[in-house]
PDB file of N, CA and C in Angstrom:
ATOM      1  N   UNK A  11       0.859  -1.170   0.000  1.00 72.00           N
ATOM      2  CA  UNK A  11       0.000   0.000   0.000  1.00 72.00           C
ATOM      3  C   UNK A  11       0.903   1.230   0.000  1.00 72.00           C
ATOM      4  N   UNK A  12       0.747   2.190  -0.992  1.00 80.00           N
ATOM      5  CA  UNK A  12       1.579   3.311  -1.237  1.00 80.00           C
ATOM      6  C   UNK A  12       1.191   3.998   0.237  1.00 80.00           C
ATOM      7  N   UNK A  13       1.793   5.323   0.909  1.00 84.00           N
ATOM      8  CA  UNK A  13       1.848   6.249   1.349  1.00 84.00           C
ATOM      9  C   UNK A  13       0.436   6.817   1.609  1.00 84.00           C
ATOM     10  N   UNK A  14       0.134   6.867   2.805  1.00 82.00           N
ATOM     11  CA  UNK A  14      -1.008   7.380   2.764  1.00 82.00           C
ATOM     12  C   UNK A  14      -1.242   8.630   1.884  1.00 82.00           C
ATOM     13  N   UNK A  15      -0.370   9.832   1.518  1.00 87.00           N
ATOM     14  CA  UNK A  15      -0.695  10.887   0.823  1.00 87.00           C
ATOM     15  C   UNK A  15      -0.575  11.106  -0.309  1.00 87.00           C
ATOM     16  N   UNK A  16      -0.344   9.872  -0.926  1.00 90.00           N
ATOM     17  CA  UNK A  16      -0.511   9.297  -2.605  1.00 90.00           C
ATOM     18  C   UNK A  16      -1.759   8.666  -2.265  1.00 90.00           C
ATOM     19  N   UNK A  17      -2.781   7.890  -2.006  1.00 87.00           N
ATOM     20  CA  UNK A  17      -3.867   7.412  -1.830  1.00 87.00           C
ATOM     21  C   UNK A  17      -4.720   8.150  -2.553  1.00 87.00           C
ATOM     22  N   UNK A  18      -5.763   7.913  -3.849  1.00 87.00           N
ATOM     23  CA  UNK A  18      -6.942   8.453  -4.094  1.00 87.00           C
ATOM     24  C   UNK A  18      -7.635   9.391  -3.405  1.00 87.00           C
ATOM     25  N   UNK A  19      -7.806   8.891  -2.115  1.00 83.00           N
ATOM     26  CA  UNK A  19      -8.959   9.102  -1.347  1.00 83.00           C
ATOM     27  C   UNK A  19      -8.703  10.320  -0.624  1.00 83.00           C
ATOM     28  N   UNK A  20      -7.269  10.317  -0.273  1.00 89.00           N
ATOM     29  CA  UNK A  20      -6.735  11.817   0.338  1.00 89.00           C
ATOM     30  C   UNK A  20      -7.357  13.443  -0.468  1.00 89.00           C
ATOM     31  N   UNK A  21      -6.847  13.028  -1.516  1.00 91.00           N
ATOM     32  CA  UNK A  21      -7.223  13.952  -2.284  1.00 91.00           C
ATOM     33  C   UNK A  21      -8.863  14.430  -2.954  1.00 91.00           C
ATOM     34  N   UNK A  22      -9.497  13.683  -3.164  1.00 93.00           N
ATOM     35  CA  UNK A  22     -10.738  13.973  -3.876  1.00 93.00           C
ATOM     36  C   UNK A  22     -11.991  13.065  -2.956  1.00 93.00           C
ATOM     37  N   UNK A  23     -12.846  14.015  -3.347  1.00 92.00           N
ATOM     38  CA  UNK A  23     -14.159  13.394  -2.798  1.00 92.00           C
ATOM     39  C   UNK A  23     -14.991  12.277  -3.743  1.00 92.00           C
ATOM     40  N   UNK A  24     -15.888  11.611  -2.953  1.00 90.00           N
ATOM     41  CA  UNK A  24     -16.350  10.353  -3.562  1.00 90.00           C
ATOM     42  C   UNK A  24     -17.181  10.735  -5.165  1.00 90.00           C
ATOM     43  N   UNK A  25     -17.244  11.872  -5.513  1.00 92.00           N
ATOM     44  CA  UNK A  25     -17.761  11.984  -6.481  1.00 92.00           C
ATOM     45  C   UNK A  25     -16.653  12.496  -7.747  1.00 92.00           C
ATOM     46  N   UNK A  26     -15.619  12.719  -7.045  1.00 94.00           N
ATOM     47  CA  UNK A  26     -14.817  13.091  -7.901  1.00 94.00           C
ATOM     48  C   UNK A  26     -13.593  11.465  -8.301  1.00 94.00           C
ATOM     49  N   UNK A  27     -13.658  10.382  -7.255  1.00 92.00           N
ATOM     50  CA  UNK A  27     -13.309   9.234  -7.267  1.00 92.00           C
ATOM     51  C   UNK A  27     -13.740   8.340  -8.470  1.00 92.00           C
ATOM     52  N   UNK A  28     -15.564   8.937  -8.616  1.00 93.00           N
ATOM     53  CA  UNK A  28     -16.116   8.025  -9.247  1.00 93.00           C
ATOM     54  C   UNK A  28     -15.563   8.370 -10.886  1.00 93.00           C
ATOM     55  N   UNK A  29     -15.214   9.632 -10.816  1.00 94.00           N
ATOM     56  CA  UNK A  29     -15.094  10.007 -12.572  1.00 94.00           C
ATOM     57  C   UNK A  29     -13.860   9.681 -12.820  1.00 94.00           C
ATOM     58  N   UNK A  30     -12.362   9.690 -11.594  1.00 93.00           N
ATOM     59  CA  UNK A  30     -11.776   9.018 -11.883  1.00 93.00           C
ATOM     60  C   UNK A  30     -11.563   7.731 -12.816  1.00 93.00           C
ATOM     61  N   UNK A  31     -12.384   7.103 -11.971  1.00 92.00           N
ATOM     62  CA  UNK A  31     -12.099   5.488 -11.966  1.00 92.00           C
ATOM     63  C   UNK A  31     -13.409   4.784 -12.720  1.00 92.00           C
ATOM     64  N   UNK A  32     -13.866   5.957 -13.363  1.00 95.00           N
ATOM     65  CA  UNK A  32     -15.000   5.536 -14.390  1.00 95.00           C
ATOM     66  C   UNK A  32     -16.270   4.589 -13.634  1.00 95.00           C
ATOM     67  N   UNK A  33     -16.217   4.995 -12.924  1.00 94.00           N
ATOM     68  CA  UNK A  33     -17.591   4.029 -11.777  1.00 94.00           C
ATOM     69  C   UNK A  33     -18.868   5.095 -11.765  1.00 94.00           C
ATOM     70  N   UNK A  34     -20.381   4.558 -11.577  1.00 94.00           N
ATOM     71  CA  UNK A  34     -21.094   5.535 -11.730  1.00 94.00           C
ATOM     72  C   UNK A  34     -21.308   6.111 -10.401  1.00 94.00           C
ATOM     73  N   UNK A  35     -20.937   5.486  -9.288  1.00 88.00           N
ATOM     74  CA  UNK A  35     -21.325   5.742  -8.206  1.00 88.00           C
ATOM     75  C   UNK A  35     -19.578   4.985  -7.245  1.00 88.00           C
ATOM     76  N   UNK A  36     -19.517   6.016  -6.426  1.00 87.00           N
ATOM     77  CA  UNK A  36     -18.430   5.086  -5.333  1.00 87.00           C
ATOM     78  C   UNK A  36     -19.103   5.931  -4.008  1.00 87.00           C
ATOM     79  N   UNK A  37     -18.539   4.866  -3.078  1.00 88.00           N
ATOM     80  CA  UNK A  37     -18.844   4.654  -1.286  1.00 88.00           C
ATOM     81  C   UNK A  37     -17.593   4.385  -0.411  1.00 88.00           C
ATOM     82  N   UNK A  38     -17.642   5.036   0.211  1.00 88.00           N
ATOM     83  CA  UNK A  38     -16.694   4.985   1.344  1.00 88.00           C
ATOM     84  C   UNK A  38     -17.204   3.631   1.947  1.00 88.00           C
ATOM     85  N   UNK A  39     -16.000   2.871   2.294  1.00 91.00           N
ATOM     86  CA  UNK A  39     -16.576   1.788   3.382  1.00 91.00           C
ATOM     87  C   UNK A  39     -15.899   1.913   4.431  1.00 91.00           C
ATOM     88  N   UNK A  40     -16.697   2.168   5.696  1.00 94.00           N
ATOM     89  CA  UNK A  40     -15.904   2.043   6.796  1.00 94.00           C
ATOM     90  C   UNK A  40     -14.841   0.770   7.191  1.00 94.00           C
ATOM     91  N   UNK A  41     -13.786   0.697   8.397  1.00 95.00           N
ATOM     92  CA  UNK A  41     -13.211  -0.145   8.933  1.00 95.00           C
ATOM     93  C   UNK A  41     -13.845  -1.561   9.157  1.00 95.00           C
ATOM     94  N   UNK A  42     -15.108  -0.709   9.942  1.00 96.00           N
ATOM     95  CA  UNK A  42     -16.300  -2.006  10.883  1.00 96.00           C
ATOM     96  C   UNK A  42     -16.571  -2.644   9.320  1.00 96.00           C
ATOM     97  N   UNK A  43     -17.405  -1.607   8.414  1.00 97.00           N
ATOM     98  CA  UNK A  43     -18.096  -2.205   7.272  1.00 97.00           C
ATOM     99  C   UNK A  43     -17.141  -3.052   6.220  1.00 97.00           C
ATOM    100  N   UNK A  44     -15.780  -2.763   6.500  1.00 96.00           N
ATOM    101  CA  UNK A  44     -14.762  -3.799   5.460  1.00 96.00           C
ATOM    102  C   UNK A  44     -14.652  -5.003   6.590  1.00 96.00           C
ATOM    103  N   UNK A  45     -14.722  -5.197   7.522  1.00 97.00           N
ATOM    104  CA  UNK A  45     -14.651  -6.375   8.259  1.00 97.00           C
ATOM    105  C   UNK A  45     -15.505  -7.099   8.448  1.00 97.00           C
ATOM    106  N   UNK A  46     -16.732  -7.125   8.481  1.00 97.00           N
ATOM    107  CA  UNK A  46     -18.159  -7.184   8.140  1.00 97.00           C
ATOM    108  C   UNK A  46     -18.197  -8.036   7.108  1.00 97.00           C
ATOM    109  N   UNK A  47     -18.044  -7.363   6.115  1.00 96.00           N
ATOM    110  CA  UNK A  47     -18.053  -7.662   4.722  1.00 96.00           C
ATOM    111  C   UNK A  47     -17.319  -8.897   4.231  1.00 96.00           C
ATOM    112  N   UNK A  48     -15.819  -8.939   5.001  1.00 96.00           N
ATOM    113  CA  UNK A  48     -15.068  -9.978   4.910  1.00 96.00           C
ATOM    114  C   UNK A  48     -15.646 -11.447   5.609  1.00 96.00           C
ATOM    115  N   UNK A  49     -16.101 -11.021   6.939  1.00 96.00           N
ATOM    116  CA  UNK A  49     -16.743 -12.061   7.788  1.00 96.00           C
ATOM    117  C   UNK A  49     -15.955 -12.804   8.212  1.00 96.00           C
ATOM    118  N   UNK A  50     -14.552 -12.394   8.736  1.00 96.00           N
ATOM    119  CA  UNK A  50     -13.769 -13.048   9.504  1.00 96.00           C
ATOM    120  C   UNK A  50     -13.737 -12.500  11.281  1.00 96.00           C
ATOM    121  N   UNK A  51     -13.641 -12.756  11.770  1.00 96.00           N
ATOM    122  CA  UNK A  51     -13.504 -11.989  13.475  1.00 96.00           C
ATOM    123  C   UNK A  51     -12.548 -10.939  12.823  1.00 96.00           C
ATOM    124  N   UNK A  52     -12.517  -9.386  13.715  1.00 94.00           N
ATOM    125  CA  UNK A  52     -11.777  -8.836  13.697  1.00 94.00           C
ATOM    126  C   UNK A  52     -10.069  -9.362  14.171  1.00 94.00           C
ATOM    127  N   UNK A  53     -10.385  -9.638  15.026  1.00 93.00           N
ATOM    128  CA  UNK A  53      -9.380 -10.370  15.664  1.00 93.00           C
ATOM    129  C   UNK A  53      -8.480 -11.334  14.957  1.00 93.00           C
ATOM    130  N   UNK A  54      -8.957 -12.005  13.766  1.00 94.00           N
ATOM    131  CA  UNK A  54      -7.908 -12.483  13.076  1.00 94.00           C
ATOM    132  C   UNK A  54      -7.306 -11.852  11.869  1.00 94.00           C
ATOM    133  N   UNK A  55      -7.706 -10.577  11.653  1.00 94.00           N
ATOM    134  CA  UNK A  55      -7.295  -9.938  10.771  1.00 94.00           C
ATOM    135  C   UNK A  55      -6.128  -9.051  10.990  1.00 94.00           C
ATOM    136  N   UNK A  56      -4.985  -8.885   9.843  1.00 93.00           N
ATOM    137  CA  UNK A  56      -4.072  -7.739  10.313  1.00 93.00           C
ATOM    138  C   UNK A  56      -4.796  -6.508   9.846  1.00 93.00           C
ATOM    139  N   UNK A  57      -4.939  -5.890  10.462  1.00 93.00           N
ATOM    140  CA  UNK A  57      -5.447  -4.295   9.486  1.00 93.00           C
ATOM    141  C   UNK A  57      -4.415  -3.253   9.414  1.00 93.00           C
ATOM    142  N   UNK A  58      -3.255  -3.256   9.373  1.00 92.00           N
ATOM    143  CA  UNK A  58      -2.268  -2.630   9.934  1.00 92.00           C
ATOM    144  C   UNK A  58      -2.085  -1.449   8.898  1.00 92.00           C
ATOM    145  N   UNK A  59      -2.460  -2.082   7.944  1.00 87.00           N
ATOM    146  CA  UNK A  59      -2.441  -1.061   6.291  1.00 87.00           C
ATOM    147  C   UNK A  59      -3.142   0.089   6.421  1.00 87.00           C
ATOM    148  N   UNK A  60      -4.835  -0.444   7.416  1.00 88.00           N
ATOM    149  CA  UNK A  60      -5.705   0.667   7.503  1.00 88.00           C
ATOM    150  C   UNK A  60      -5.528   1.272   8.918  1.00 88.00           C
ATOM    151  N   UNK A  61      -5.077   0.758   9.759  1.00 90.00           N
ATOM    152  CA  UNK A  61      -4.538   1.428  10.928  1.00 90.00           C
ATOM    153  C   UNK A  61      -3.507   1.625  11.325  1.00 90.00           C
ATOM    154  N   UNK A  62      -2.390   1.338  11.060  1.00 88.00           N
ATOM    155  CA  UNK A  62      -1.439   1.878  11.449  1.00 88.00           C
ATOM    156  C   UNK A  62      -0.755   0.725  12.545  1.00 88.00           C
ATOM    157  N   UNK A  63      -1.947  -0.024  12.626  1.00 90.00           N
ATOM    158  CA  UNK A  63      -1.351  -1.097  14.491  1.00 90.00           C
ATOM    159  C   UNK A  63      -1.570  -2.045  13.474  1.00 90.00           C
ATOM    160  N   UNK A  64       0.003  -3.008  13.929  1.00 91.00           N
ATOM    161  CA  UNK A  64      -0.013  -4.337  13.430  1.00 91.00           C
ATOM    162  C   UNK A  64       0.452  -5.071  14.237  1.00 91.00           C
ATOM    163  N   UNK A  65       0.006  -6.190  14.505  1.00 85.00           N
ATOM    164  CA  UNK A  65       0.345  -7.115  15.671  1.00 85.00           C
ATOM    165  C   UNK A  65       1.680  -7.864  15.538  1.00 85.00           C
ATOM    166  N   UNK A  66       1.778  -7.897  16.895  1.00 83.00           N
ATOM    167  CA  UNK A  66       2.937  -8.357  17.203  1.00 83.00           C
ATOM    168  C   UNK A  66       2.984  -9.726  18.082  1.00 83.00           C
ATOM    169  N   UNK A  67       3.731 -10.679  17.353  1.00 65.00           N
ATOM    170  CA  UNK A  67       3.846 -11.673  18.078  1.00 65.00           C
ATOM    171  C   UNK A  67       4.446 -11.948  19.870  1.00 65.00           C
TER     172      UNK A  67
END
């Protein structure tokens, strides 16, 4: 994962994302709502990419 301040998302809002990336519509998904979605426990996931905390053995 590049730098957070190269990231799409830093820069432009979801409507300006969508014309980017040629989509007719884009959505933010929250943390909770990408984990959710995955349907694994939080707990076994690293999220370290989206937070910053990565576990340590």
């Amino acid at each position: 994962v590049p730098p957070k301040d190269e990231l799409i998302a830093v820069h432009l809002n979801a409507e300006e994302v969508s014309k980017v990336v040629g989509a007719d519509t884009f959505y933010w998904l929250s943390l909770k709502g990408l984990v959710e979605a995955i349907g694994i426990p939080r707990k076994n996931l690293c999220l370290g990419c989206f937070t910053g905390k990565y576990p340590i053995s």
